[in-house]
Amino acid sequence: NLPDYAADEQLNEEDLLKIKYDGIRPAPGYPSQPDHTEKTTMWNLIKAKELAGIELSESLSMMPAASVSALVFAHPQSQYFAVGQVGKDQVDDYAERKKFEISVMERWLSPILNYERD
C-alpha cells in the first residue's frame, strides 16, 4: 500500500481480485472512463515511460502487455458508474475542449455514440 492510501487496508491477492478494497479503481476504456485518450494525460502526469518503462502504443495499448492503469479513489462511499450514450453536440464540445478533430474524437468514443458517424 502507498503510505497515505487506505492505510488500514490489509488485503491479500485474493481479496484484491474479489474487489474487497474500499473505493473504486476505474480504468481507461471501461464504462466509467470510456475515453482511452485520457491515458496519455495520465502517462504524462506520472511520467510512466520515464519512471516505470511503460509505453503506450499508437492505439494506446500499454507495453509491456501485463501493465495496468487506473484512477484510484479510496473513499469508502465511492461507487462505480457508467457513462451513457453521448450525442453529437456532446462529442463536438468535448472534441473542441480536447483540441481533437471531431472525426478522431468520434473514433475513440465510437462505442458510446448515440448517432451514426458521417
mmCIF file of N, CA, C and O in Angstrom, residues 15-71:
data_model
loop_
_atom_site.group_PDB
_atom_site.id
_atom_site.type_symbol
_atom_site.label_atom_id
_atom_site.label_comp_id
_atom_site.label_asym_id
_atom_site.label_seq_id
_atom_site.Cartn_x
_atom_site.Cartn_y
_atom_site.Cartn_z
ATOM 1 N N ASP A 15 -8.253 -11.195 -1.985
ATOM 2 C CA ASP A 15 -9.179 -10.121 -1.612
ATOM 3 C C ASP A 15 -9.200 -9.018 -2.673
ATOM 4 O O ASP A 15 -10.259 -8.469 -2.995
ATOM 5 N N LEU A 16 -8.023 -8.692 -3.213
ATOM 6 C CA LEU A 16 -7.961 -7.668 -4.252
ATOM 7 C C LEU A 16 -8.742 -8.108 -5.487
ATOM 8 O O LEU A 16 -9.484 -7.320 -6.083
ATOM 9 N N LEU A 17 -8.589 -9.363 -5.873
ATOM 10 C CA LEU A 17 -9.292 -9.873 -7.045
ATOM 11 C C LEU A 17 -10.799 -9.932 -6.824
ATOM 12 O O LEU A 17 -11.577 -9.822 -7.768
ATOM 13 N N LYS A 18 -11.225 -10.091 -5.589
ATOM 14 C CA LYS A 18 -12.650 -10.121 -5.271
ATOM 15 C C LYS A 18 -13.204 -8.729 -4.973
ATOM 16 O O LYS A 18 -14.340 -8.588 -4.533
ATOM 17 N N ILE A 19 -12.377 -7.703 -5.202
ATOM 18 C CA ILE A 19 -12.751 -6.300 -5.021
ATOM 19 C C ILE A 19 -13.260 -6.041 -3.601
ATOM 20 O O ILE A 19 -14.317 -5.469 -3.376
ATOM 21 N N LYS A 20 -12.476 -6.451 -2.615
ATOM 22 C CA LYS A 20 -12.841 -6.219 -1.219
ATOM 23 C C LYS A 20 -12.204 -4.953 -0.646
ATOM 24 O O LYS A 20 -12.280 -4.709 0.534
ATOM 25 N N TYR A 21 -11.603 -4.161 -1.493
ATOM 26 C CA TYR A 21 -10.974 -2.927 -1.032
ATOM 27 C C TYR A 21 -12.003 -1.798 -0.982
ATOM 28 O O TYR A 21 -13.057 -1.867 -1.605
ATOM 29 N N ASP A 22 -11.684 -0.753 -0.210
ATOM 30 C CA ASP A 22 -12.526 0.445 -0.173
ATOM 31 C C ASP A 22 -12.310 1.240 -1.452
ATOM 32 O O ASP A 22 -11.193 1.332 -1.956
ATOM 33 N N GLY A 23 -13.371 1.837 -1.945
ATOM 34 C CA GLY A 23 -13.242 2.734 -3.074
ATOM 35 C C GLY A 23 -13.416 2.061 -4.413
ATOM 36 O O GLY A 23 -13.915 0.946 -4.518
ATOM 37 N N ILE A 24 -13.002 2.797 -5.440
ATOM 38 C CA ILE A 24 -13.095 2.309 -6.810
ATOM 39 C C ILE A 24 -11.775 2.529 -7.528
ATOM 40 O O ILE A 24 -10.978 3.367 -7.128
ATOM 41 N N ARG A 25 -11.570 1.776 -8.597
ATOM 42 C CA ARG A 25 -10.344 1.875 -9.391
ATOM 43 C C ARG A 25 -10.693 1.786 -10.868
ATOM 44 O O ARG A 25 -10.356 0.816 -11.533
ATOM 45 N N PRO A 26 -11.410 2.803 -11.393
ATOM 46 C CA PRO A 26 -11.803 2.755 -12.796
ATOM 47 C C PRO A 26 -10.604 2.941 -13.724
ATOM 48 O O PRO A 26 -9.669 3.675 -13.410
ATOM 49 N N ALA A 27 -10.644 2.264 -14.850
ATOM 50 C CA ALA A 27 -9.546 2.304 -15.804
ATOM 51 C C ALA A 27 -10.017 2.852 -17.149
ATOM 52 O O ALA A 27 -11.187 2.691 -17.513
ATOM 53 N N PRO A 28 -9.113 3.478 -17.889
ATOM 54 C CA PRO A 28 -9.468 3.980 -19.217
ATOM 55 C C PRO A 28 -10.012 2.856 -20.097
ATOM 56 O O PRO A 28 -9.474 1.755 -20.130
ATOM 57 N N GLY A 29 -11.108 3.176 -20.793
ATOM 58 C CA GLY A 29 -11.717 2.205 -21.682
ATOM 59 C C GLY A 29 -12.866 1.441 -21.068
ATOM 60 O O GLY A 29 -13.603 0.762 -21.774
ATOM 61 N N TYR A 30 -13.033 1.553 -19.770
ATOM 62 C CA TYR A 30 -14.141 0.881 -19.093
ATOM 63 C C TYR A 30 -15.324 1.840 -18.973
ATOM 64 O O TYR A 30 -15.177 3.033 -19.216
ATOM 65 N N PRO A 31 -16.517 1.346 -18.600
ATOM 66 C CA PRO A 31 -17.734 2.172 -18.652
ATOM 67 C C PRO A 31 -17.679 3.522 -17.940
ATOM 68 O O PRO A 31 -18.296 4.475 -18.402
ATOM 69 N N SER A 32 -16.947 3.645 -16.861
ATOM 70 C CA SER A 32 -16.910 4.931 -16.163
ATOM 71 C C SER A 32 -15.852 5.877 -16.729
ATOM 72 O O SER A 32 -15.806 7.047 -16.367
ATOM 73 N N GLN A 33 -15.013 5.380 -17.610
ATOM 74 C CA GLN A 33 -13.955 6.195 -18.206
ATOM 75 C C GLN A 33 -13.737 5.723 -19.654
ATOM 76 O O GLN A 33 -12.692 5.175 -19.990
ATOM 77 N N PRO A 34 -14.727 5.931 -20.521
ATOM 78 C CA PRO A 34 -14.668 5.333 -21.860
ATOM 79 C C PRO A 34 -13.635 5.949 -22.815
ATOM 80 O O PRO A 34 -13.323 5.344 -23.833
ATOM 81 N N ASP A 35 -13.109 7.109 -22.499
ATOM 82 C CA ASP A 35 -12.166 7.780 -23.391
ATOM 83 C C ASP A 35 -10.738 7.306 -23.135
ATOM 84 O O ASP A 35 -10.084 7.736 -22.191
ATOM 85 N N HIS A 36 -10.256 6.435 -24.018
ATOM 86 C CA HIS A 36 -8.882 5.929 -23.894
ATOM 87 C C HIS A 36 -7.838 7.034 -24.001
ATOM 88 O O HIS A 36 -6.734 6.900 -23.473
ATOM 89 N N THR A 37 -8.158 8.124 -24.688
ATOM 90 C CA THR A 37 -7.138 9.158 -24.894
ATOM 91 C C THR A 37 -6.709 9.831 -23.595
ATOM 92 O O THR A 37 -5.638 10.431 -23.545
ATOM 93 N N GLU A 38 -7.510 9.699 -22.554
ATOM 94 C CA GLU A 38 -7.107 10.273 -21.268
ATOM 95 C C GLU A 38 -5.922 9.518 -20.666
ATOM 96 O O GLU A 38 -5.258 10.008 -19.760
ATOM 97 N N LYS A 39 -5.648 8.343 -21.204
ATOM 98 C CA LYS A 39 -4.481 7.584 -20.739
ATOM 99 C C LYS A 39 -3.198 8.370 -21.013
ATOM 100 O O LYS A 39 -2.263 8.340 -20.211
ATOM 101 N N THR A 40 -3.148 9.116 -22.114
ATOM 102 C CA THR A 40 -1.947 9.911 -22.391
ATOM 103 C C THR A 40 -1.767 11.004 -21.334
ATOM 104 O O THR A 40 -0.643 11.314 -20.951
ATOM 105 N N THR A 41 -2.871 11.564 -20.866
ATOM 106 C CA THR A 41 -2.798 12.561 -19.792
ATOM 107 C C THR A 41 -2.212 11.920 -18.534
ATOM 108 O O THR A 41 -1.308 12.486 -17.892
ATOM 109 N N MET A 42 -2.711 10.735 -18.187
ATOM 110 C CA MET A 42 -2.203 10.015 -17.017
ATOM 111 C C MET A 42 -0.707 9.740 -17.178
ATOM 112 O O MET A 42 0.068 9.949 -16.240
ATOM 113 N N TRP A 43 -0.315 9.264 -18.356
ATOM 114 C CA TRP A 43 1.096 8.911 -18.595
ATOM 115 C C TRP A 43 1.995 10.117 -18.433
ATOM 116 O O TRP A 43 3.068 10.017 -17.844
ATOM 117 N N ASN A 44 1.560 11.242 -18.971
ATOM 118 C CA ASN A 44 2.366 12.462 -18.856
ATOM 119 C C ASN A 44 2.469 12.941 -17.417
ATOM 120 O O ASN A 44 3.543 13.354 -16.974
ATOM 121 N N LEU A 45 1.371 12.884 -16.669
ATOM 122 C CA LEU A 45 1.382 13.346 -15.284
ATOM 123 C C LEU A 45 2.294 12.514 -14.390
ATOM 124 O O LEU A 45 3.013 13.060 -13.547
ATOM 125 N N ILE A 46 2.235 11.200 -14.543
ATOM 126 C CA ILE A 46 3.031 10.341 -13.655
ATOM 127 C C ILE A 46 4.365 9.918 -14.251
ATOM 128 O O ILE A 46 5.127 9.192 -13.620
ATOM 129 N N LYS A 47 4.639 10.376 -15.484
ATOM 130 C CA LYS A 47 5.892 10.036 -16.173
ATOM 131 C C LYS A 47 6.095 8.519 -16.222
ATOM 132 O O LYS A 47 7.150 7.999 -15.879
ATOM 133 N N ALA A 48 5.046 7.821 -16.651
ATOM 134 C CA ALA A 48 5.043 6.351 -16.667
ATOM 135 C C ALA A 48 6.179 5.764 -17.507
ATOM 136 O O ALA A 48 6.799 4.785 -17.112
ATOM 137 N N LYS A 49 6.435 6.361 -18.656
ATOM 138 C CA LYS A 49 7.508 5.841 -19.512
ATOM 139 C C LYS A 49 8.870 6.049 -18.852
ATOM 140 O O LYS A 49 9.669 5.126 -18.762
ATOM 141 N N GLU A 50 9.094 7.249 -18.355
ATOM 142 C CA GLU A 50 10.397 7.571 -17.773
ATOM 143 C C GLU A 50 10.652 6.825 -16.463
ATOM 144 O O GLU A 50 11.756 6.346 -16.222
ATOM 145 N N LEU A 51 9.644 6.739 -15.610
ATOM 146 C CA LEU A 51 9.848 6.162 -14.282
ATOM 147 C C LEU A 51 9.591 4.660 -14.196
ATOM 148 O O LEU A 51 10.171 3.988 -13.343
ATOM 149 N N ALA A 52 8.722 4.135 -15.063
ATOM 150 C CA ALA A 52 8.390 2.706 -14.974
ATOM 151 C C ALA A 52 8.668 1.947 -16.267
ATOM 152 O O ALA A 52 8.543 0.725 -16.301
ATOM 153 N N GLY A 53 9.030 2.651 -17.332
ATOM 154 C CA GLY A 53 9.313 1.983 -18.597
ATOM 155 C C GLY A 53 8.063 1.462 -19.300
ATOM 156 O O GLY A 53 8.173 0.621 -20.191
ATOM 157 N N ILE A 54 6.893 1.958 -18.929
ATOM 158 C CA ILE A 54 5.644 1.511 -19.553
ATOM 159 C C ILE A 54 5.296 2.497 -20.662
ATOM 160 O O ILE A 54 5.150 3.691 -20.422
ATOM 161 N N GLU A 55 5.178 1.973 -21.868
ATOM 162 C CA GLU A 55 4.901 2.812 -23.024
ATOM 163 C C GLU A 55 3.485 2.604 -23.516
ATOM 164 O O GLU A 55 2.849 1.596 -23.204
ATOM 165 N N LEU A 56 3.020 3.554 -24.301
ATOM 166 C CA LEU A 56 1.716 3.449 -24.942
ATOM 167 C C LEU A 56 1.915 3.303 -26.445
ATOM 168 O O LEU A 56 2.702 4.033 -27.045
ATOM 169 N N SER A 57 1.172 2.376 -27.036
ATOM 170 C CA SER A 57 1.217 2.205 -28.485
ATOM 171 C C SER A 57 0.369 3.290 -29.145
ATOM 172 O O SER A 57 -0.297 4.079 -28.465
ATOM 173 N N GLU A 58 0.336 3.300 -30.459
ATOM 174 C CA GLU A 58 -0.486 4.256 -31.192
ATOM 175 C C GLU A 58 -1.968 4.089 -30.853
ATOM 176 O O GLU A 58 -2.723 5.044 -30.828
ATOM 177 N N SER A 59 -2.371 2.849 -30.542
ATOM 178 C CA SER A 59 -3.768 2.581 -30.172
ATOM 179 C C SER A 59 -3.985 2.695 -28.663
ATOM 180 O O SER A 59 -5.047 2.363 -28.157
ATOM 181 N N LEU A 60 -2.958 3.166 -27.952
ATOM 182 C CA LEU A 60 -2.960 3.388 -26.506
ATOM 183 C C LEU A 60 -2.994 2.100 -25.677
ATOM 184 O O LEU A 60 -3.364 2.115 -24.510
ATOM 185 N N SER A 61 -2.566 1.010 -26.280
ATOM 186 C CA SER A 61 -2.331 -0.214 -25.513
ATOM 187 C C SER A 61 -1.057 -0.008 -24.719
ATOM 188 O O SER A 61 -0.134 0.675 -25.166
ATOM 189 N N MET A 62 -1.011 -0.610 -23.528
ATOM 190 C CA MET A 62 0.172 -0.471 -22.686
ATOM 191 C C MET A 62 1.187 -1.554 -23.025
ATOM 192 O O MET A 62 0.831 -2.696 -23.290
ATOM 193 N N MET A 63 2.454 -1.180 -23.018
ATOM 194 C CA MET A 63 3.541 -2.122 -23.257
ATOM 195 C C MET A 63 4.554 -1.983 -22.135
ATOM 196 O O MET A 63 5.000 -0.858 -21.892
ATOM 197 N N PRO A 64 4.916 -3.028 -21.435
ATOM 198 C CA PRO A 64 4.537 -4.416 -21.708
ATOM 199 C C PRO A 64 3.047 -4.675 -21.465
ATOM 200 O O PRO A 64 2.387 -3.953 -20.710
ATOM 201 N N ALA A 65 2.540 -5.723 -22.113
ATOM 202 C CA ALA A 65 1.105 -6.023 -22.104
ATOM 203 C C ALA A 65 0.556 -6.318 -20.709
ATOM 204 O O ALA A 65 -0.633 -6.155 -20.476
ATOM 205 N N ALA A 66 1.388 -6.737 -19.781
ATOM 206 C CA ALA A 66 0.929 -7.058 -18.423
ATOM 207 C C ALA A 66 0.699 -5.799 -17.577
ATOM 208 O O ALA A 66 0.264 -5.892 -16.438
ATOM 209 N N SER A 67 0.939 -4.635 -18.143
ATOM 210 C CA SER A 67 0.763 -3.379 -17.413
ATOM 211 C C SER A 67 -0.717 -3.075 -17.199
ATOM 212 O O SER A 67 -1.565 -3.463 -17.993
ATOM 213 N N VAL A 68 -1.008 -2.382 -16.120
ATOM 214 C CA VAL A 68 -2.373 -1.939 -15.834
ATOM 215 C C VAL A 68 -2.346 -0.473 -15.409
ATOM 216 O O VAL A 68 -1.335 0.022 -14.925
ATOM 217 N N SER A 69 -3.473 0.203 -15.609
ATOM 218 C CA SER A 69 -3.582 1.591 -15.162
ATOM 219 C C SER A 69 -5.002 1.839 -14.687
ATOM 220 O O SER A 69 -5.943 1.187 -15.152
ATOM 221 N N ALA A 70 -5.146 2.762 -13.771
ATOM 222 C CA ALA A 70 -6.470 3.119 -13.261
ATOM 223 C C ALA A 70 -6.364 4.411 -12.468
ATOM 224 O O ALA A 70 -5.282 4.797 -12.016
ATOM 225 N N LEU A 71 -7.491 5.055 -12.311
ATOM 226 C CA LEU A 71 -7.606 6.138 -11.341
ATOM 227 C C LEU A 71 -8.061 5.472 -10.051
ATOM 228 O O LEU A 71 -8.912 4.593 -10.076
#
